[in-house]
Amino acid sequence: MKKNILFLTILCLASAISAQSVLWRVSGRDIQSPSYLYGTIHIQDSRVFAFDSTVWHCFNSCEALAVEVLLDRLDYSVVREQMMMPKGQSIAKMLSKEDFAILDSLCKAKMGVGALFLSNMKPFFLSSALQQADLPKEEPLALDLFFLQQARNRGMYCYGLEEYMDQIKATDAISIDDQLKILRQTLHETADVAASFDSLVLAYLAFDMTMISKMLTDTTLPDNFDKVLVDKRNKTMYKGFRKIAKKQHVFCAVGAAHLPGDKGLIGLLRKKGYTVEPVKFEWKTK
């Protein structure tokens, strides 16, 4: 299966670790321990919200929450501006008539508007929006935003480990030509997105990072994309986590992609002498 831009957006796993957990206890050296790392997945599927009381115990034991970006504090006029191509560029001018007709049909069916209305969007974001439109919306918020809402309700200190523009720089590392290739792949994808997504969620619930990595191996993205989207941002998040954890017990909820591997948060912390251990928990079944 090809590495779908949808899966990069919601999980972005770059390296494999054995099936252990997505919750990790961090202790040692100069931090307020225990603090925690939790690998999230940016979806509203109720299955990924069904963690047992162990996760809540760890969350409630902390006085601070760290997330990638404080999404509830963003200026969405800036967000919309950054999702648009430079003035004068348009997807309508870049796609063939045949592909644009397919795009128009999909936009109307999935988002209720024609492609001309969305034609100034960067192809990366339009491709992602088309595919996420098919995903379950069983919960009112995606998992990372849910943790942020819970932290606000509890009066916890809330921190962003990076700025929104850091994420924009990562997506802008893909040229418009490469983004168009991704969009064309989306238009002509014959695989069952729902079935592929379900397999991804099941692997996440099984803590099977090896399987997820295999699912995402074949890619049409440029070689430097993972380095910018994941590895470079990991270093920023690592520095931010240490800074916060030196002062407060912190529950750090970031995309699961940022945890595993030598260049992930777990590896970076271990290299500096911290103890990072998996915390076992189970998913509740109905």
GROMACS .gro file of C-alpha atoms in nm:
model
  286
    1MET     CA    1   0.000   0.000   0.000
    2LYS     CA    2   0.131   0.345  -0.082
    3LYS     CA    3   0.211   0.583   0.197
    4ASN     CA    4  -0.100   0.797   0.195
    5ILE     CA    5  -0.082   1.168   0.283
    6LEU     CA    6  -0.378   1.108   0.512
    7PHE     CA    7  -0.176   0.873   0.728
    8LEU     CA    8   0.116   1.115   0.736
    9THR     CA    9  -0.119   1.383   0.861
   10ILE     CA   10  -0.284   1.184   1.139
   11LEU     CA   11   0.009   0.975   1.259
   12CYS     CA   12   0.332   1.019   1.057
   13LEU     CA   13   0.522   0.727   1.209
   14ALA     CA   14   0.875   0.729   1.074
   15SER     CA   15   1.043   0.449   1.269
   16ALA     CA   16   0.949   0.116   1.420
   17ILE     CA   17   0.949   0.014   1.784
   18SER     CA   18   0.821  -0.309   1.927
   19ALA     CA   19   0.463  -0.329   2.047
   20GLN     CA   20   0.476  -0.191   2.400
   21SER     CA   21   0.270   0.120   2.467
   22VAL     CA   22   0.194   0.472   2.353
   23LEU     CA   23   0.229   0.592   2.715
   24TRP     CA   24   0.580   0.633   2.857
   25ARG     CA   25   0.707   0.740   3.200
   26VAL     CA   26   1.008   0.973   3.202
   27SER     CA   27   1.226   1.010   3.512
   28GLY     CA   28   1.577   1.091   3.625
   29ARG     CA   29   1.831   1.368   3.616
   30ASP     CA   30   1.694   1.721   3.648
   31ILE     CA   31   1.327   1.681   3.557
   32GLN     CA   32   1.020   1.669   3.779
   33SER     CA   33   0.957   1.297   3.764
   34PRO     CA   34   0.757   1.118   3.681
   35SER     CA   35   0.650   1.304   3.372
   36TYR     CA   36   0.490   1.133   3.075
   37LEU     CA   37   0.492   1.105   2.696
   38TYR     CA   38   0.172   1.000   2.522
   39GLY     CA   39   0.157   0.926   2.149
   40THR     CA   40  -0.166   1.066   2.006
   41ILE     CA   41  -0.342   1.021   1.675
   42HIS     CA   42  -0.525   1.319   1.525
   43ILE     CA   43  -0.864   1.161   1.464
   44GLN     CA   44  -1.215   1.156   1.614
   45ASP     CA   45  -1.259   0.779   1.609
   46SER     CA   46  -1.402   0.673   1.946
   47ARG     CA   47  -1.173   0.369   1.966
   48VAL     CA   48  -0.862   0.577   2.038
   49PHE     CA   49  -1.042   0.748   2.328
   50ALA     CA   50  -1.116   0.419   2.505
   51PHE     CA   51  -0.801   0.407   2.721
   52ASP     CA   52  -0.840   0.275   3.074
   53SER     CA   53  -0.796   0.454   3.407
   54THR     CA   54  -0.418   0.415   3.395
   55VAL     CA   55  -0.391   0.694   3.138
   56TRP     CA   56  -0.621   0.918   3.341
   57HIS     CA   57  -0.420   0.851   3.658
   58CYS     CA   58  -0.100   0.963   3.483
   59PHE     CA   59  -0.273   1.264   3.329
   60ASN     CA   60  -0.427   1.375   3.660
   61SER     CA   61  -0.098   1.334   3.846
   62CYS     CA   62   0.056   1.611   3.636
   63GLU     CA   63   0.023   1.985   3.678
   64ALA     CA   64   0.103   2.073   3.317
   65LEU     CA   65   0.017   1.957   2.967
   66ALA     CA   66   0.246   1.997   2.669
   67VAL     CA   67   0.118   1.955   2.313
   68GLU     CA   68   0.271   2.022   1.975
   69VAL     CA   69   0.083   2.348   1.919
   70LEU     CA   70  -0.179   2.525   2.132
   71LEU     CA   71  -0.447   2.484   1.867
   72ASP     CA   72  -0.711   2.658   2.076
   73ARG     CA   73  -0.501   2.976   2.075
   74LEU     CA   74  -0.438   2.997   1.701
   75ASP     CA   75  -0.546   3.291   1.488
   76TYR     CA   76  -0.739   3.101   1.222
   77SER     CA   77  -0.717   3.387   0.977
   78VAL     CA   78  -0.340   3.323   0.981
   79VAL     CA   79  -0.399   2.949   0.949
   80ARG     CA   80  -0.616   2.998   0.640
   81GLU     CA   81  -0.361   3.237   0.489
   82GLN     CA   82  -0.079   2.985   0.531
   83MET     CA   83  -0.285   2.711   0.364
   84MET     CA   84  -0.311   2.918   0.045
   85MET     CA   85  -0.071   2.929  -0.250
   86PRO     CA   86   0.097   3.253  -0.357
   87LYS     CA   87  -0.124   3.498  -0.542
   88GLY     CA   88  -0.171   3.401  -0.904
   89GLN     CA   89  -0.121   3.029  -0.851
   90SER     CA   90  -0.422   2.802  -0.879
   91ILE     CA   91  -0.480   2.427  -0.882
   92ALA     CA   92  -0.725   2.484  -1.167
   93LYS     CA   93  -0.437   2.607  -1.383
   94MET     CA   94  -0.207   2.320  -1.285
   95LEU     CA   95  -0.424   2.011  -1.329
   96SER     CA   96  -0.545   1.868  -1.657
   97LYS     CA   97  -0.912   1.925  -1.740
   98GLU     CA   98  -0.979   1.558  -1.670
   99ASP     CA   99  -0.815   1.564  -1.327
  100PHE     CA  100  -0.981   1.892  -1.234
  101ALA     CA  101  -1.320   1.746  -1.323
  102ILE     CA  102  -1.251   1.454  -1.088
  103LEU     CA  103  -1.139   1.698  -0.819
  104ASP     CA  104  -1.453   1.907  -0.863
  105SER     CA  105  -1.674   1.601  -0.828
  106LEU     CA  106  -1.493   1.487  -0.510
  107CYS     CA  107  -1.502   1.834  -0.352
  108LYS     CA  108  -1.877   1.862  -0.411
  109ALA     CA  109  -1.943   1.512  -0.277
  110LYS     CA  110  -1.717   1.530   0.028
  111MET     CA  111  -1.713   1.898   0.124
  112GLY     CA  112  -2.020   2.048  -0.039
  113VAL     CA  113  -1.835   2.305  -0.252
  114GLY     CA  114  -1.688   2.302  -0.600
  115ALA     CA  115  -1.315   2.278  -0.667
  116LEU     CA  116  -1.297   2.637  -0.794
  117PHE     CA  117  -1.382   2.757  -0.444
  118LEU     CA  118  -1.080   2.564  -0.308
  119SER     CA  119  -0.849   2.605  -0.603
  120ASN     CA  120  -0.610   2.846  -0.428
  121MET     CA  121  -0.531   2.599  -0.148
  122LYS     CA  122  -0.191   2.434  -0.142
  123PRO     CA  123  -0.241   2.086  -0.292
  124PHE     CA  124  -0.104   1.921   0.026
  125PHE     CA  125  -0.382   2.062   0.240
  126LEU     CA  126  -0.656   1.999  -0.017
  127SER     CA  127  -0.548   1.635  -0.055
  128SER     CA  128  -0.549   1.591   0.321
  129ALA     CA  129  -0.891   1.756   0.356
  130LEU     CA  130  -1.044   1.529   0.091
  131GLN     CA  131  -0.924   1.216   0.262
  132GLN     CA  132  -1.005   1.322   0.617
  133ALA     CA  133  -1.360   1.394   0.503
  134ASP     CA  134  -1.414   1.016   0.488
  135LEU     CA  135  -1.299   0.948   0.845
  136PRO     CA  136  -1.530   0.878   1.141
  137LYS     CA  137  -1.641   1.184   1.339
  138GLU     CA  138  -1.768   0.997   1.645
  139GLU     CA  139  -1.608   1.235   1.896
  140PRO     CA  140  -1.646   1.615   1.894
  141LEU     CA  141  -1.269   1.673   1.898
  142ALA     CA  142  -0.957   1.496   1.774
  143LEU     CA  143  -0.760   1.320   2.048
  144ASP     CA  144  -0.490   1.584   2.094
  145LEU     CA  145  -0.750   1.862   2.119
  146PHE     CA  146  -0.946   1.651   2.366
  147PHE     CA  147  -0.646   1.633   2.600
  148LEU     CA  148  -0.599   2.008   2.564
  149GLN     CA  149  -0.965   2.072   2.651
  150GLN     CA  150  -0.941   1.844   2.956
  151ALA     CA  151  -0.630   2.027   3.073
  152ARG     CA  152  -0.797   2.366   3.036
  153ASN     CA  153  -1.098   2.241   3.233
  154ARG     CA  154  -0.870   2.121   3.514
  155GLY     CA  155  -0.679   2.450   3.525
  156MET     CA  156  -0.351   2.285   3.425
  157TYR     CA  157  -0.065   2.486   3.279
  158CYS     CA  158  -0.072   2.434   2.901
  159TYR     CA  159   0.231   2.468   2.675
  160GLY     CA  160   0.298   2.441   2.304
  161LEU     CA  161   0.629   2.275   2.220
  162GLU     CA  162   0.649   2.453   1.885
  163GLU     CA  163   0.489   2.730   1.686
  164TYR     CA  164   0.231   2.677   1.414
  165MET     CA  165   0.476   2.814   1.158
  166ASP     CA  166   0.715   2.528   1.238
  167GLN     CA  167   0.456   2.290   1.097
  168ILE     CA  168   0.392   2.513   0.796
  169LYS     CA  169   0.765   2.516   0.719
  170ALA     CA  170   0.758   2.136   0.720
  171THR     CA  171   0.478   2.117   0.464
  172ASP     CA  172   0.636   2.394   0.256
  173ALA     CA  173   0.944   2.174   0.227
  174ILE     CA  174   0.744   1.989  -0.039
  175SER     CA  175   0.748   2.175  -0.370
  176ILE     CA  176   0.416   2.260  -0.533
  177ASP     CA  177   0.499   2.010  -0.809
  178ASP     CA  178   0.544   1.733  -0.553
  179GLN     CA  179   0.226   1.839  -0.375
  180LEU     CA  180   0.040   1.811  -0.706
  181LYS     CA  181   0.169   1.455  -0.744
  182ILE     CA  182   0.022   1.377  -0.403
  183LEU     CA  183  -0.309   1.534  -0.502
  184ARG     CA  184  -0.323   1.339  -0.829
  185GLN     CA  185  -0.255   1.020  -0.634
  186THR     CA  186  -0.550   1.108  -0.411
  187LEU     CA  187  -0.775   1.163  -0.712
  188HIS     CA  188  -0.686   0.829  -0.867
  189GLU     CA  189  -0.645   0.621  -0.553
  190THR     CA  190  -0.834   0.299  -0.603
  191ALA     CA  191  -0.772   0.151  -0.258
  192ASP     CA  192  -1.048   0.151  -0.001
  193VAL     CA  193  -0.952   0.444   0.222
  194ALA     CA  194  -1.189   0.333   0.496
  195ALA     CA  195  -1.039  -0.016   0.509
  196SER     CA  196  -0.682   0.118   0.503
  197PHE     CA  197  -0.765   0.365   0.780
  198ASP     CA  198  -0.923   0.090   0.990
  199SER     CA  199  -0.607  -0.120   0.957
  200LEU     CA  200  -0.401   0.176   1.074
  201VAL     CA  201  -0.620   0.232   1.381
  202LEU     CA  202  -0.612  -0.137   1.471
  203ALA     CA  203  -0.231  -0.131   1.454
  204TYR     CA  204  -0.227   0.176   1.680
  205LEU     CA  205  -0.459   0.011   1.930
  206ALA     CA  206  -0.232  -0.294   1.933
  207PHE     CA  207   0.069  -0.067   1.994
  208ASP     CA  208   0.209  -0.230   1.679
  209MET     CA  209   0.440   0.042   1.554
  210THR     CA  210   0.625  -0.207   1.334
  211MET     CA  211   0.308  -0.279   1.136
  212ILE     CA  212   0.227   0.089   1.101
  213SER     CA  213   0.577   0.158   0.974
  214LYS     CA  214   0.535  -0.113   0.710
  215MET     CA  215   0.203   0.039   0.603
  216LEU     CA  216   0.372   0.374   0.546
  217THR     CA  217   0.692   0.256   0.379
  218ASP     CA  218   0.616   0.311   0.009
  219THR     CA  219   0.603   0.685  -0.049
  220THR     CA  220   0.587   0.938  -0.329
  221LEU     CA  221   0.705   1.214  -0.100
  222PRO     CA  222   1.052   1.370  -0.136
  223ASP     CA  223   1.328   1.217   0.074
  224ASN     CA  224   1.373   1.523   0.295
  225PHE     CA  225   1.007   1.544   0.396
  226ASP     CA  226   1.024   1.305   0.694
  227LYS     CA  227   1.343   1.474   0.810
  228VAL     CA  228   1.169   1.812   0.819
  229LEU     CA  229   0.824   1.696   0.927
  230VAL     CA  230   0.942   1.459   1.200
  231ASP     CA  231   1.314   1.452   1.282
  232LYS     CA  232   1.382   1.827   1.290
  233ARG     CA  233   1.066   1.897   1.487
  234ASN     CA  234   1.156   1.620   1.734
  235LYS     CA  235   1.460   1.820   1.841
  236THR     CA  236   1.244   2.126   1.905
  237MET     CA  237   0.991   1.923   2.104
  238TYR     CA  238   1.266   1.751   2.302
  239LYS     CA  239   1.415   2.083   2.411
  240GLY     CA  240   1.071   2.216   2.501
  241PHE     CA  241   0.980   1.906   2.701
  242ARG     CA  242   1.300   1.922   2.907
  243LYS     CA  243   1.254   2.291   2.979
  244ILE     CA  244   0.900   2.238   3.109
  245ALA     CA  245   0.974   1.912   3.294
  246LYS     CA  246   1.255   2.074   3.492
  247LYS     CA  247   0.990   2.287   3.665
  248GLN     CA  248   0.667   2.085   3.656
  249HIS     CA  249   0.531   1.732   3.628
  250VAL     CA  250   0.416   1.733   3.267
  251PHE     CA  251   0.196   1.509   3.054
  252CYS     CA  252   0.326   1.552   2.699
  253ALA     CA  253   0.074   1.451   2.431
  254VAL     CA  254   0.220   1.464   2.080
  255GLY     CA  255   0.171   1.271   1.757
  256ALA     CA  256   0.287   0.911   1.792
  257ALA     CA  257   0.530   0.971   1.505
  258HIS     CA  258   0.748   1.177   1.734
  259LEU     CA  259   0.812   0.908   1.998
  260PRO     CA  260   0.999   0.611   1.843
  261GLY     CA  261   1.342   0.566   1.691
  262ASP     CA  262   1.686   0.701   1.774
  263LYS     CA  263   1.577   1.046   1.655
  264GLY     CA  264   1.241   1.034   1.836
  265LEU     CA  265   1.166   1.182   2.177
  266ILE     CA  266   1.223   0.851   2.355
  267GLY     CA  267   1.563   0.802   2.195
  268LEU     CA  268   1.671   1.164   2.246
  269LEU     CA  269   1.581   1.152   2.615
  270ARG     CA  270   1.757   0.820   2.671
  271LYS     CA  271   2.072   0.951   2.504
  272LYS     CA  272   2.082   1.226   2.768
  273GLY     CA  273   2.057   0.975   3.051
  274TYR     CA  274   1.686   0.989   3.131
  275THR     CA  275   1.491   0.674   3.209
  276VAL     CA  276   1.201   0.625   2.967
  277GLU     CA  277   0.979   0.324   3.038
  278PRO     CA  278   0.655   0.201   2.881
  279VAL     CA  279   0.345   0.222   3.097
  280LYS     CA  280   0.111  -0.068   3.032
  281PHE     CA  281  -0.259   0.002   2.987
  282GLU     CA  282  -0.554  -0.151   2.809
  283TRP     CA  283  -0.832  -0.031   2.584
  284LYS     CA  284  -1.181  -0.061   2.727
  285THR     CA  285  -1.426  -0.266   2.525
  286LYS     CA  286  -1.800  -0.205   2.508
   0.00000   0.00000   0.00000
